[in-house]
Every structure is written in structure tokens, then in C-alpha cells.
Coordinates of C-alpha atoms and ligand atoms in Angstrom, one line a residue:
M228 CA 68.0 141.9 127.2
F229 CA 68.4 141.8 123.6
E230 CA 66.6 139.3 121.4
V231 CA 68.8 137.0 119.2
Q232 CA 67.9 137.7 115.7
N233 CA 69.2 137.1 112.3
Q234 CA 71.6 134.5 113.4
P235 CA 72.0 131.4 111.3
P236 CA 71.6 128.0 113.0
P237 CA 74.8 126.1 113.3
L238 CA 75.8 123.7 110.3
E239 CA 75.2 120.6 112.4
P240 CA 74.5 117.9 112.0
C241 CA 75.7 117.8 108.4
N242 CA 76.7 114.5 106.6
L243 CA 80.0 115.7 105.2
F244 CA 79.7 113.1 102.3
A245 CA 76.1 113.1 101.6
S246 CA 76.0 116.9 101.5
D247 CA 79.0 117.3 99.2
A248 CA 78.0 116.8 95.7
C249 CA 81.4 117.4 94.1
L250 CA 83.1 114.8 96.5
R251 CA 80.3 112.1 95.8
E252 CA 80.7 112.6 92.3
A253 CA 84.5 112.2 92.3
V254 CA 84.4 109.1 94.5
R255 CA 82.3 107.5 91.9
R256 CA 84.3 108.6 88.9
E257 CA 87.6 107.7 90.4
R258 CA 86.5 104.0 90.9
A259 CA 85.6 104.0 94.7
D260 CA 81.7 103.8 94.4
W261 CA 82.0 100.6 96.5
A262 CA 82.9 102.8 99.4
A263 CA 80.0 105.2 99.2
D264 CA 78.1 103.6 102.0
G265 CA 80.9 103.5 104.4
L266 CA 81.8 107.0 103.6
T267 CA 78.2 108.2 104.2
M268 CA 78.4 106.6 107.6
L269 CA 81.7 108.3 108.4
G270 CA 80.4 111.6 107.0
A271 CA 77.5 111.3 109.4
T272 CA 79.8 110.4 112.2
L273 CA 82.2 113.3 111.5
G274 CA 79.4 115.8 111.0
K275 CA 77.6 115.0 114.3
P276 CA 77.5 117.8 116.9
E277 CA 79.4 115.7 119.3
T278 CA 82.2 115.1 116.9
I279 CA 82.3 118.7 115.9
K280 CA 82.6 119.5 119.7
L281 CA 85.7 117.1 119.9
G282 CA 87.4 119.0 117.3
F283 CA 86.9 122.3 119.2
D284 CA 88.0 120.6 122.7
A285 CA 91.0 119.0 121.2
N286 CA 92.2 122.5 120.2
R287 CA 91.1 124.4 123.2
Y288 CA 93.2 122.0 125.4
P289 CA 96.4 121.5 123.6
P290 CA 98.7 118.6 124.4
D291 CA 101.1 119.0 127.3
L292 CA 104.7 117.6 127.5
R293 CA 105.8 115.9 130.6
T294 CA 109.6 115.4 130.6
H295 CA 110.0 113.8 134.0
D296 CA 107.9 111.9 136.6
R297 CA 107.5 113.1 140.1
Y298 CA 110.8 111.3 141.1
G299 CA 112.8 112.9 138.5
H300 CA 113.0 110.0 136.1
R301 CA 112.8 111.1 132.4
I302 CA 109.5 109.9 130.9
D303 CA 109.4 112.2 127.7
E304 CA 105.6 111.7 127.3
V305 CA 103.0 114.0 125.9
E306 CA 99.6 114.1 127.2
F307 CA 96.4 114.8 125.2
H308 CA 92.9 115.8 126.0
P309 CA 90.4 112.8 125.8
A310 CA 88.8 114.6 122.7
W311 CA 92.1 114.0 120.7
H312 CA 92.0 110.2 121.6
E313 CA 88.3 110.2 120.7
L314 CA 89.1 111.6 117.2
M315 CA 91.9 109.3 116.7
A316 CA 89.7 106.3 117.6
I317 CA 87.2 107.5 114.9
A318 CA 90.1 108.0 112.2
L319 CA 91.5 104.6 113.0
R320 CA 88.1 102.8 113.1
A321 CA 87.5 104.1 109.5
G322 CA 90.9 102.6 108.6
L323 CA 92.1 106.3 107.5
H324 CA 95.8 105.5 108.5
S325 CA 96.3 102.3 106.5
S326 CA 93.2 100.8 104.6
P327 CA 94.4 100.9 101.0
W328 CA 97.5 98.9 102.2
A329 CA 95.6 96.5 104.5
D330 CA 92.8 96.0 102.0
P331 CA 94.2 96.8 98.6
K332 CA 91.7 97.0 95.8
A333 CA 90.7 99.4 92.9
G334 CA 89.7 102.9 94.3
A335 CA 91.1 102.0 98.0
H336 CA 93.3 105.2 97.9
V337 CA 90.6 107.3 96.5
A338 CA 88.1 106.1 99.3
R339 CA 90.6 106.8 101.9
A340 CA 91.3 110.2 100.4
A341 CA 87.7 111.0 100.6
G342 CA 87.8 110.0 104.2
T343 CA 90.6 112.0 105.2
Y344 CA 89.2 115.0 103.2
M345 CA 86.2 114.6 105.7
L346 CA 88.2 114.2 108.8
T347 CA 90.3 117.3 108.3
Q348 CA 87.1 119.4 108.0
V349 CA 86.4 118.6 111.7
E350 CA 89.9 118.4 113.1
S351 CA 93.1 118.7 111.2
G352 CA 95.8 117.9 114.0
V353 CA 94.8 114.3 114.2
Y354 CA 95.3 114.0 110.4
C355 CA 99.1 114.4 111.0
P356 CA 99.9 111.0 112.6
I357 CA 97.2 109.5 110.3
A358 CA 99.0 110.8 107.2
M359 CA 102.4 109.8 108.4
T360 CA 101.4 106.3 109.2
Y361 CA 99.7 105.8 105.8
G362 CA 102.9 107.2 104.1
S363 CA 105.2 104.9 106.0
V364 CA 104.0 101.6 104.6
P365 CA 105.9 101.6 101.2
T366 CA 109.1 102.8 102.9
L367 CA 108.8 100.0 105.7
R368 CA 108.3 97.4 103.1
Q369 CA 111.9 98.1 101.8
A370 CA 113.2 96.2 105.0
P371 CA 110.9 92.9 104.9
E372 CA 111.8 91.8 108.4
V373 CA 110.8 95.1 109.8
A374 CA 107.7 95.2 107.8
A375 CA 106.8 91.7 108.9
Q376 CA 106.9 92.9 112.5
W377 CA 105.2 96.2 112.2
L378 CA 102.6 96.1 109.4
P379 CA 100.1 93.9 111.2
R380 CA 99.9 96.4 113.9
I381 CA 99.8 99.4 111.5
F382 CA 97.0 97.6 109.7
S383 CA 94.9 97.1 112.8
R384 CA 92.1 99.6 113.3
D385 CA 92.5 99.6 117.1
Y386 CA 93.8 102.8 118.5
D387 CA 95.8 101.8 121.3
R388 CA 96.8 105.0 123.1
R389 CA 98.9 103.1 125.8
F390 CA 102.5 104.1 125.9
R391 CA 104.2 100.9 126.1
P392 CA 106.4 98.6 123.6
A393 CA 104.6 98.1 120.5
N394 CA 104.8 94.3 120.8
D395 CA 102.3 94.7 123.8
K396 CA 99.8 96.8 121.7
T397 CA 97.0 96.1 119.5
G398 CA 97.7 98.9 117.1
A399 CA 100.8 101.2 116.2
L400 CA 101.4 104.5 114.6
I401 CA 104.4 105.9 112.7
G402 CA 105.9 109.3 112.4
M403 CA 109.0 110.8 110.8
G404 CA 112.0 112.7 111.7
M405 CA 114.0 114.4 108.8
T406 CA 114.2 118.2 109.6
E407 CA 117.0 119.3 111.6
N408 CA 117.8 122.7 112.9
Q409 CA 120.3 123.7 110.2
G410 CA 118.2 122.4 107.3
G411 CA 115.0 120.8 106.4
S412 CA 114.6 121.3 102.6
D413 CA 118.3 120.2 102.1
L414 CA 118.3 116.9 103.8
R415 CA 122.0 116.4 102.9
T416 CA 122.8 118.8 105.6
N417 CA 121.5 116.2 108.4
T418 CA 124.1 115.7 111.3
T419 CA 122.4 112.9 113.3
R420 CA 125.0 110.0 113.4
A421 CA 124.0 106.4 113.2
E422 CA 126.8 103.9 114.5
P423 CA 126.3 100.1 113.3
A424 CA 125.4 97.9 116.3
G425 CA 125.0 94.7 114.3
S426 CA 122.2 92.8 112.4
G427 CA 120.9 95.8 110.9
A428 CA 120.6 97.7 114.3
F429 CA 122.2 101.1 114.8
R430 CA 122.6 103.7 117.6
L431 CA 121.7 107.2 116.6
T432 CA 123.0 110.3 118.2
G433 CA 121.8 113.9 117.3
H434 CA 118.6 115.8 117.1
K435 CA 115.5 116.5 115.1
W436 CA 114.1 120.2 115.0
F437 CA 110.6 119.0 114.1
L438 CA 109.1 115.6 115.0
S439 CA 105.4 115.7 115.0
A440 CA 103.1 113.5 117.0
P441 CA 105.9 112.3 119.3
M442 CA 103.6 109.7 120.9
C443 CA 103.8 107.4 117.7
D444 CA 105.3 104.0 118.3
A445 CA 108.2 104.7 115.8
F446 CA 109.6 107.1 113.5
L447 CA 111.2 106.9 110.1
V448 CA 114.4 109.0 110.6
L449 CA 117.4 109.9 108.5
A450 CA 120.9 109.8 109.9
Q451 CA 124.4 109.8 108.7
S452 CA 125.9 106.2 108.8
P453 CA 129.2 105.0 107.5
K454 CA 127.9 104.8 104.0
G455 CA 126.0 108.0 103.9
L456 CA 122.6 109.4 104.7
S457 CA 120.4 106.6 105.6
C458 CA 116.9 105.8 106.7
F459 CA 116.1 104.0 110.0
L460 CA 113.0 102.9 112.0
L461 CA 113.3 104.3 115.5
P462 CA 110.9 102.9 118.0
R463 CA 110.0 104.8 121.2
W464 CA 111.0 101.4 123.1
T465 CA 113.9 99.2 122.5
P466 CA 113.5 95.5 121.5
E467 CA 114.4 94.8 125.3
G468 CA 111.5 96.7 126.4
E469 CA 113.1 99.8 127.7
R470 CA 112.4 103.4 126.9
N471 CA 114.4 104.2 123.8
A472 CA 117.0 107.1 124.2
V473 CA 114.8 109.8 122.8
Q474 CA 114.4 113.0 124.7
I475 CA 111.5 115.3 123.9
L476 CA 113.0 118.8 124.4
R477 CA 110.1 120.9 124.0
L478 CA 106.8 121.3 122.1
K479 CA 106.6 123.8 119.3
D480 CA 104.2 126.8 120.0
K481 CA 102.4 126.6 116.6
L482 CA 100.3 129.0 114.7
G483 CA 97.7 126.4 114.2
N484 CA 97.5 122.6 114.2
R485 CA 97.3 123.1 118.1
S486 CA 95.7 119.9 118.9
N487 CA 98.7 118.1 117.6
A488 CA 102.1 117.9 119.4
S489 CA 105.2 119.0 117.2
S490 CA 108.4 118.4 119.2
E491 CA 112.2 119.1 119.2
V492 CA 113.8 115.8 120.1
E493 CA 117.5 114.5 120.9
F494 CA 118.7 111.1 120.4
D495 CA 121.4 109.9 122.7
G496 CA 122.4 106.4 121.4
A497 CA 118.9 105.6 120.5
Y498 CA 118.2 102.2 119.1
A499 CA 117.2 102.1 115.3
H500 CA 116.8 99.5 112.6
L501 CA 118.2 100.2 109.0
I502 CA 115.4 100.5 106.3
G503 CA 116.5 99.7 102.8
E504 CA 120.0 100.1 101.4
E505 CA 122.5 102.0 103.6
G506 CA 123.4 105.4 102.1
R507 CA 120.1 105.7 100.1
G508 CA 118.2 107.3 102.9
I509 CA 116.7 110.2 100.9
P510 CA 115.2 108.4 98.0
I511 CA 113.9 105.8 100.6
I512 CA 112.2 108.3 102.9
I513 CA 110.9 110.3 99.9
E514 CA 108.8 107.3 98.9
M515 CA 107.0 108.2 102.2
G516 CA 107.0 111.8 101.3
N517 CA 105.0 111.3 98.0
Y518 CA 102.1 110.0 100.1
T519 CA 102.3 112.6 102.7
R520 CA 102.4 115.3 100.1
L521 CA 99.3 113.6 98.5
D522 CA 97.8 114.2 101.9
C523 CA 98.7 117.7 101.8
A524 CA 96.7 118.2 98.8
I525 CA 93.9 116.3 100.3
G526 CA 93.9 118.0 103.7
S527 CA 94.0 121.5 102.0
S528 CA 91.1 120.5 99.7
G529 CA 89.1 119.5 102.7
L530 CA 89.9 122.7 104.6
M531 CA 88.6 124.8 101.5
R532 CA 85.5 122.6 101.5
Q533 CA 84.6 123.3 105.1
A534 CA 85.5 127.0 104.8
L535 CA 83.2 127.3 101.8
A536 CA 80.3 125.1 103.3
Q537 CA 80.3 127.4 106.3
A538 CA 80.2 130.5 104.2
V539 CA 77.4 129.3 101.9
H540 CA 75.4 128.1 105.1
H541 CA 75.7 131.6 106.6
A542 CA 74.9 133.5 103.6
R543 CA 71.6 131.3 103.1
H544 CA 70.4 132.5 106.5
R545 CA 71.8 136.0 107.4
V546 CA 69.9 139.0 105.9
A547 CA 71.3 142.4 105.3
F548 CA 69.7 145.2 103.5
Q549 CA 66.4 143.1 103.6
K550 CA 67.9 140.5 101.5
K551 CA 69.5 137.2 102.3
L552 CA 73.3 137.5 101.8
I553 CA 73.3 134.7 99.3
D554 CA 70.9 136.8 97.1
Q555 CA 73.2 140.0 97.2
P556 CA 74.8 140.0 93.6
L557 CA 78.2 140.8 94.9
M558 CA 78.2 138.0 97.6
T559 CA 76.8 135.5 94.9
N560 CA 80.0 136.5 93.0
V561 CA 82.4 135.8 95.9
L562 CA 80.7 132.5 97.0
A563 CA 80.7 131.3 93.4
D564 CA 84.3 132.1 93.2
L565 CA 85.2 130.2 96.2
A566 CA 83.1 127.4 95.0
L567 CA 85.2 127.2 91.9
E568 CA 88.2 127.1 93.9
S569 CA 87.1 124.3 96.2
E570 CA 85.7 122.3 93.2
A571 CA 88.8 122.5 91.4
A572 CA 91.0 121.5 94.2
T573 CA 88.6 118.5 95.0
V574 CA 88.6 117.2 91.5
L575 CA 92.4 117.4 91.1
T576 CA 93.0 115.8 94.4
M577 CA 90.7 112.9 93.7
R578 CA 92.1 112.4 90.3
L579 CA 95.6 112.3 91.9
A580 CA 94.6 109.8 94.5
R581 CA 93.4 107.5 91.8
A582 CA 96.9 107.6 90.3
Y583 CA 98.0 105.9 93.6
D584 CA 95.5 103.2 93.0
E585 CA 97.2 102.3 89.5
D586 CA 100.6 101.1 88.7
D587 CA 101.0 101.5 85.0
V588 CA 103.6 103.8 83.5
A589 CA 101.2 106.6 82.9
A590 CA 99.9 106.5 86.5
L591 CA 103.4 106.5 87.8
A592 CA 104.4 109.5 85.7
Y593 CA 101.1 111.3 86.8
R594 CA 102.0 110.7 90.3
R595 CA 105.3 111.8 90.2
V596 CA 104.7 115.2 88.4
V597 CA 101.3 116.0 89.6
T598 CA 101.8 115.2 93.3
P599 CA 104.2 118.2 93.9
A600 CA 102.3 120.4 91.4
A601 CA 98.8 119.7 93.2
K602 CA 100.4 120.1 96.6
F603 CA 101.9 123.6 95.6
W604 CA 98.9 125.1 94.0
I605 CA 96.1 123.7 96.2
C606 CA 98.0 124.5 99.4
K607 CA 98.9 127.9 98.2
R608 CA 95.1 128.8 97.6
T609 CA 93.9 127.6 100.7
P610 CA 94.7 130.5 103.0
F611 CA 93.1 132.9 100.6
V612 CA 89.9 130.7 100.5
T613 CA 89.8 130.4 104.2
Y614 CA 90.3 133.9 104.8
E615 CA 87.7 135.0 102.1
A616 CA 85.1 132.7 103.5
M617 CA 85.7 133.9 107.0
E618 CA 84.9 137.3 105.8
V619 CA 81.5 136.1 104.6
L620 CA 80.6 135.6 108.3
G621 CA 81.6 139.2 109.0
G622 CA 82.6 139.7 112.5
S623 CA 81.5 136.4 113.7
G624 CA 83.9 134.8 111.4
Y625 CA 86.6 136.3 113.3
I626 CA 85.5 134.7 116.5
E627 CA 86.8 131.3 117.9
E628 CA 83.4 130.0 118.4
S629 CA 83.1 129.7 114.6
I630 CA 85.4 127.2 113.1
M631 CA 86.7 129.9 110.7
P632 CA 89.8 131.2 112.8
R633 CA 90.8 127.4 113.2
L634 CA 90.6 126.8 109.4
Y635 CA 92.4 130.0 108.8
R636 CA 95.4 129.1 111.2
E637 CA 95.6 125.6 109.8
A638 CA 95.7 126.8 106.2
P639 CA 99.3 127.5 105.7
V640 CA 100.9 124.4 107.2
N641 CA 100.3 121.9 104.3
S642 CA 102.4 124.3 102.0
I643 CA 105.2 124.6 104.6
W644 CA 105.8 121.1 105.6
E645 CA 106.7 118.1 103.5
G646 CA 108.5 120.3 101.0
S647 CA 107.5 124.1 101.0
G648 CA 106.3 126.0 97.9
N649 CA 109.6 126.6 96.1
V650 CA 110.8 123.1 96.8
M651 CA 107.7 121.6 95.3
C652 CA 108.0 123.7 92.2
L653 CA 111.6 122.7 91.6
D654 CA 110.6 119.0 92.2
V655 CA 108.1 119.4 89.5
L656 CA 110.9 120.5 87.0
R657 CA 113.0 117.7 88.0
A658 CA 110.1 115.3 87.7
I659 CA 109.2 116.5 84.1
A660 CA 112.8 116.1 83.2
R661 CA 113.5 112.8 84.5
T662 CA 110.1 110.8 84.3
R663 CA 109.6 108.7 81.4
D664 CA 106.7 109.7 79.2
A665 CA 105.9 112.6 81.6
A666 CA 105.3 115.1 78.7
D667 CA 103.1 112.6 76.9
V668 CA 101.1 111.8 80.0
L669 CA 100.5 115.5 80.6
R670 CA 99.5 116.3 77.0
G671 CA 97.0 113.2 77.1
E672 CA 95.4 114.9 80.5
L673 CA 95.1 118.3 79.1
D674 CA 91.6 117.8 77.3
H675 CA 90.3 121.3 76.1
G676 CA 86.9 119.9 75.1
G677 CA 86.6 122.4 72.3
D678 CA 86.8 125.4 74.7
A679 CA 89.1 128.0 72.6
R680 CA 90.3 129.7 75.6
M681 CA 91.5 126.3 77.1
K682 CA 93.0 125.2 73.9
D683 CA 95.1 128.4 73.7
F684 CA 96.1 128.0 77.4
N685 CA 97.2 124.3 76.9
D686 CA 99.2 125.1 73.7
R687 CA 101.0 127.9 75.4
L688 CA 101.7 125.6 78.4
L689 CA 102.9 122.7 76.2
A690 CA 105.3 125.0 74.2
R691 CA 106.6 126.3 77.6
L692 CA 107.3 122.7 78.7
A693 CA 109.1 121.9 75.6
A694 CA 111.1 125.2 75.3
P695 CA 114.7 125.0 76.3
E696 CA 114.3 127.5 79.2
H697 CA 111.5 125.2 80.8
N698 CA 113.7 124.5 83.8
D699 CA 114.4 128.1 84.6
E700 CA 114.1 128.0 88.3
A701 CA 113.0 131.5 88.7
Q702 CA 109.9 130.8 86.5
A703 CA 109.0 127.5 88.2
R704 CA 106.2 128.9 90.2
A705 CA 104.6 130.5 87.1
L706 CA 105.0 127.2 85.1
V707 CA 103.6 124.9 88.0
R708 CA 100.7 127.2 88.7
D709 CA 99.7 127.1 85.0
L710 CA 100.2 123.4 85.0
A711 CA 97.8 122.9 87.9
L712 CA 95.4 125.3 86.5
A713 CA 95.4 123.4 83.3
L714 CA 95.0 120.0 84.9
Q715 CA 92.1 121.5 86.9
A716 CA 90.3 123.0 84.0
A717 CA 90.7 119.7 82.1
L718 CA 89.0 117.7 84.8
L719 CA 86.2 120.2 85.1
I720 CA 85.7 120.2 81.4
R721 CA 85.4 116.4 81.5
H722 CA 83.3 116.1 84.6
S723 CA 81.6 119.3 85.9
P724 CA 78.5 121.2 84.8
S725 CA 79.1 123.7 82.0
Y726 CA 78.3 126.6 84.3
V727 CA 81.3 125.7 86.6
V728 CA 83.6 125.2 83.4
D729 CA 82.6 128.6 82.1
A730 CA 83.3 130.4 85.2
F731 CA 86.5 128.6 85.9
T732 CA 88.0 129.2 82.4
A733 CA 86.8 132.9 82.3
S734 CA 88.4 133.6 85.6
R735 CA 91.4 131.5 86.1
L736 CA 93.1 131.0 82.6
D737 CA 94.0 134.7 82.3
G738 CA 96.3 135.1 85.3
N739 CA 94.0 137.7 87.0
G740 CA 93.1 135.9 90.2
S741 CA 94.3 138.5 92.8
A742 CA 91.2 138.3 95.1
F743 CA 87.8 136.4 95.1
G744 CA 84.6 137.9 93.6
L745 CA 86.0 139.2 90.4
L746 CA 84.1 136.8 88.2
P747 CA 83.0 138.6 84.9
R748 CA 79.3 139.1 83.7
G749 CA 77.5 136.6 81.8
L750 CA 78.0 133.6 84.1
D751 CA 75.5 131.4 86.0
L752 CA 76.9 132.2 89.5
R753 CA 73.9 131.1 91.3
A754 CA 73.9 127.7 90.0
I755 CA 77.6 127.4 91.1
V756 CA 76.6 128.4 94.6
E757 CA 73.6 126.1 94.8
R758 CA 75.8 123.1 93.6
A759 CA 78.2 123.9 96.5
A760 CA 75.6 124.5 99.2
P761 CA 75.9 121.8 101.9
A762 CA 72.6 120.0 102.2
Q763 CA 71.7 119.5 105.8
Ligands
FAD990 C1 103.5 122.2 112.0 C2 104.9 121.5 111.5 C3 105.1 120.2 111.6 C4 106.3 119.5 111.0 N1 106.5 118.3 111.3 C5 107.6 117.6 110.9 C6 107.9 116.3 111.1 O1 106.9 115.6 111.7 N2 108.9 115.7 110.6 C7 109.8 116.5 110.0 O2 110.8 116.0 109.6 N3 109.6 117.6 109.7 C8 108.5 118.4 110.3 N4 108.3 119.6 109.8 C9 109.3 120.4 109.2 C10 109.1 121.0 107.7 O3 108.9 119.7 107.0 C11 110.0 121.8 107.3 O4 109.9 122.9 108.1 C12 110.1 122.1 105.8 O5 110.5 121.0 105.0 C13 111.0 123.2 105.4 O6 112.4 123.1 106.2 P1 113.0 124.3 106.8 O7 112.0 124.7 107.9 O8 114.5 123.9 107.3 O9 113.2 125.5 105.8 P2 114.4 125.7 104.8 O10 114.8 124.4 104.2 O11 115.3 126.6 105.4 O12 113.5 126.4 103.6 C14 113.0 127.8 103.9 C15 112.4 128.4 102.7 O13 113.3 128.4 101.6 C16 113.0 127.7 100.5 N5 113.9 127.1 99.7 C17 114.6 125.9 100.1 N6 115.3 125.6 99.2 C18 115.2 126.4 98.1 C19 115.8 126.6 96.7 N7 116.7 125.9 96.3 N8 115.3 127.6 96.0 C20 114.4 128.3 96.4 N9 113.7 128.3 97.6 C21 114.2 127.4 98.5 C22 111.9 126.6 101.0 O14 110.9 126.6 100.0 C23 111.2 127.7 102.1 O15 110.3 128.5 101.8 C24 107.2 120.1 110.3 C25 106.9 121.7 110.1 C26 105.7 122.2 110.7 C27 105.5 123.7 110.5

């Protein structure tokens, strides 16, 4: 029998808040210091071995669609493993689905962002219905009578998993259905029809090609009504207490996000209620999209953090060639580079979340431009970070028992859904062109702090933004990448230690980031890694 040697202990228990210096600083800075105690408790709960195991179980036993009961009646229900339900209960108890709306205060969106950033490190599938419910509130408020009925249940912190009419439940969750088979980015191609049925009610007939978390209590959906594409709330049960005419055709067999169900559905005269003005469905539902896009940036930042924490932890314990991996100069370079990416993502995400806590003109402009920019760049970087962090663990990183394969499989989804990469970049161009004060707000954010490299980068970026060809679609990715990098660098200059700033500006502002571990000489790499290390 061989003796187990040179294997690191599992990174558990690990308080996901207390052990993350960058997150703690961001929460304080972005005005959610009042939430620190609650976040410390949530970080402890999520980082317990029992909770970590729930994340593994929820993915090992994915959901199962039951279209019919034993007698042949349609039931269209999805069954989940108990681990899924336990994780949902933890997330709802912490208010991650609605706390900034139920209890609005300065820093409320930041506090909630910090909570979801930690949730996704343990399990990302549950994040989907949590994000959609959070995002649904401003859209639901456009129909006050619907909001009056639904918001109290959405604000409840009870996770009521029972499949029954929402009136009989203590809590409710909201999903969304926009994407159809023939088009997801171009929503004008939606074909689902909505026939008026009186008093704001409509009957919907058609399909949705993606509808995640189909056991939510209701869905915000788009359909073509007599006045054009409109937004509706479609509950799983009718007001009469009957199952609504929603058939779940099948569940998608997904690359990752396997604990969560994503379905294809058909509506056959399904009851729905109009939300907002008829014919203005896209702007009304995009209100929700802004929040779910923020959540994509939060979720991807959380994935990067978990991948980095696992990598640094492993390198601290594993020895190769008589030295800990963390002390091998080339490994220090790789880890430091990963830490820079993670910190830059976190500071930008939390700054963006603060813009959702404010409602002055500058905050609105910041949200409008930076939400798609942050979603694009942060989500694009995540697959690279999770892959490189996996390699730090060597062969063990490729094995399912480590969390690394799950993080890697999860990494692309935030970039694809809620507006894929190109669509986000085109949206940034549109936002800059149409948003009052956008250019001034960006200029005010792009602090160079006396750093010559940063000043030069900013000057070139601002010149490109003002140039006649700034809306050249073919160059949109390059422009948005540089905007995101400039915003990240400016935040790091303002708030992070100088060794982080030096390494970030030296490595990110010259367009040479083709792989991790290419940081140049003369930087304090060890200090960067120590700052990122998860304290247990
Ligand atoms: C796991 C998962 C869960 C999902 N859950 C939901 C859900 O709950 N509800 C829901 O409504 N949808 C959901 N979606 C669907 C998702 O939002 C869409 O897949 C996404 O918006 C892209 O739409 P599409 O698949 O039709 O791709 P398309 O619109 O065909 O786009 C394909 C590619 O073309 C690019 N592209 C599009 N237009 C342009 C352009 N003008 N210039 C350059 N490039 C362009 C896009 O960026 C993309 O890369 C989910 C998707 C996934 C993967």
C-alpha cells in the first residue's frame, strides 16, 4: 500500500469573506461596511465542508424532467436533488434574490453582490434563479397591480419549493423567457403570439428555446401582441388555480451549470399578464437584463476568485523539486498574474454594483456603459483563469473531485447568456453614443494617479472614443477591452497596494496578455500572491 504524501489538505472550512482581503476592502469602500458581519456569517456557512459537499452533490445528481404522471397526465415538473434545495434555502435566507429591493439602503446592491460572489464559488447553478428573481423586480414594478401581488412573496426569505399556485406559497421565484429557436440576440424575431383576453390578460402561444430554472413560479417573457413585441408575466399556475398551459419539452444537456435545469418549452394558450406598455417589450425586459448582466460580472468574478484561492492553496502545500510550488519563481509569476486578474475583476464588479445603489445622472451613465463592458471583459477572462488555475493543481486539477473541472465548465456561460460577447460590445458603443454625460463620466473615472503608462493609455483611449470612427463595429471588442482595462487600472491605482498596480499596468496596458505567467522582471510578485492567499 502506498503512503499518501505531499497532498495538500482540502481548502475547508474557509470563510469566503474573512479570507478574501480584496472583497472585504471593496465592500467597505463601496459603502456596504454595515453588511460585514452578515457577510462574514454567510462566508462561514458557504465555506463549511457540508455546504461545499452540497455543491458537489447538486452537480453529481442533475435535475430530472417528469413530463407526465403515472396515469399519463401532463405534469411538466422538474425534480432536483435535495442538495439543490438546501443551497437554494441558504441563498434565499441570505436575501440574495431580493434584499436590495426588500430593504433598500446605501450599499444594499454591493452587499448583495458580495454575497452572490461567494455563493457562486460553492455552486453556480442556484445562482441562475437567484439572479433572475433579483433582476425581475424593476420590470415587475412597471405593472403596479402585478407588483403588488408578487413582490411581497419575492421579498420573502422563505424558500418554498412546493409546486403550487403562488398564492398558496410563502415565497416566489421568477425566471425569464426571451430566447427562441430562431434568434436570441435579435429579439425582434420572436414569434410567440399573445392574444388579448381582457383586463391586461393575454393568451400566449409559441415556444422558448431556452428557459432556465423552469420550476420558478412565474416568468417574464416576450411575445408578439397586436401592438408589437410586449413583455408579460407568465405564471406556472393560472389565477383559477389550474396548471398553466406550459409544456416542458426537454432539458438541455449542458456543458456546465449542470445542477440547474434549462428547458425548452411550448406555450399553448398560456395565461399571462401584460407588463408595462404594450409594444415596448424589449426596453421593458432589458431593464431586467441590466441586473442579470451585472450578475454575470459578479458570478464570473466569483469563479475567478475560487479558482485562484484553490490554486494558491495548492501551491502553498505541494512540493516539487524540493521546494513548495509557491516558492518556485515561475509558479509565483503564474499565481501573481492570476491574482491580478481576479483582483481587477473584483474591484470593477463591486464599483459597478455601487452604481446600482445610486441614482444620480453619473451613476446612471456609469451603469449604462460599464455594465456591458464589465460583462464582456470579466466573463471573457474567466475561462482562461479557471483553466490556468486548474493547471496549478497538475493532474489532480483535471479530476472531478477537485472543484476545478466544474469551475472550468461553468466559466463560459456568463459570457454567452444575457447578451453574448459581441452583443455586449455593440451595446457599449450604443450606450456611449446615446447616454447623457457618458464621455464625461468615463473621463472622471479614468484616474491615472501620476502613472505615465496609465496616462498614455487613457489619453489614447479617450481620443479613440472621441474619434469619428469610434463606432466602427469591427473594432468594438478592442475598444471595450481597453475601456474595461482602463477602468480596472484606475480602480487599482486608487485602492490597491502599489505592487498590484505596478504589475497590472506593466502587464495589461500593452496588449500582450496572451497567457498567464508572463509578468516582467522587477515586480513584487510574492507580495501579490500573499495578498491573494485564502487565510483559513
Ligand atoms: C445555460 C444557458 C441558459 C440560458 N437561459 C436562458 C433563459 O433562462 N432565458 C432566455 O431567454 N435565454 C436563456 N439562454 C439563452 C441565451 O441568452 C442566448 O443563447 C444568447 O442570448 C444568444 O442567443 P442565441 O443563442 O440565439 O445566439 P445568436 O443570437 O444566434 O448569436 C450567435 C452569436 O452571434 C453573435 N452576434 C449576434 N448578433 C451579432 C452582431 N450584430 N454582430 C456580431 N455578432 C453578433 C452573438 O454574440 C453570438 O456570439 C440561456 C443560454 C444558456 C447557454
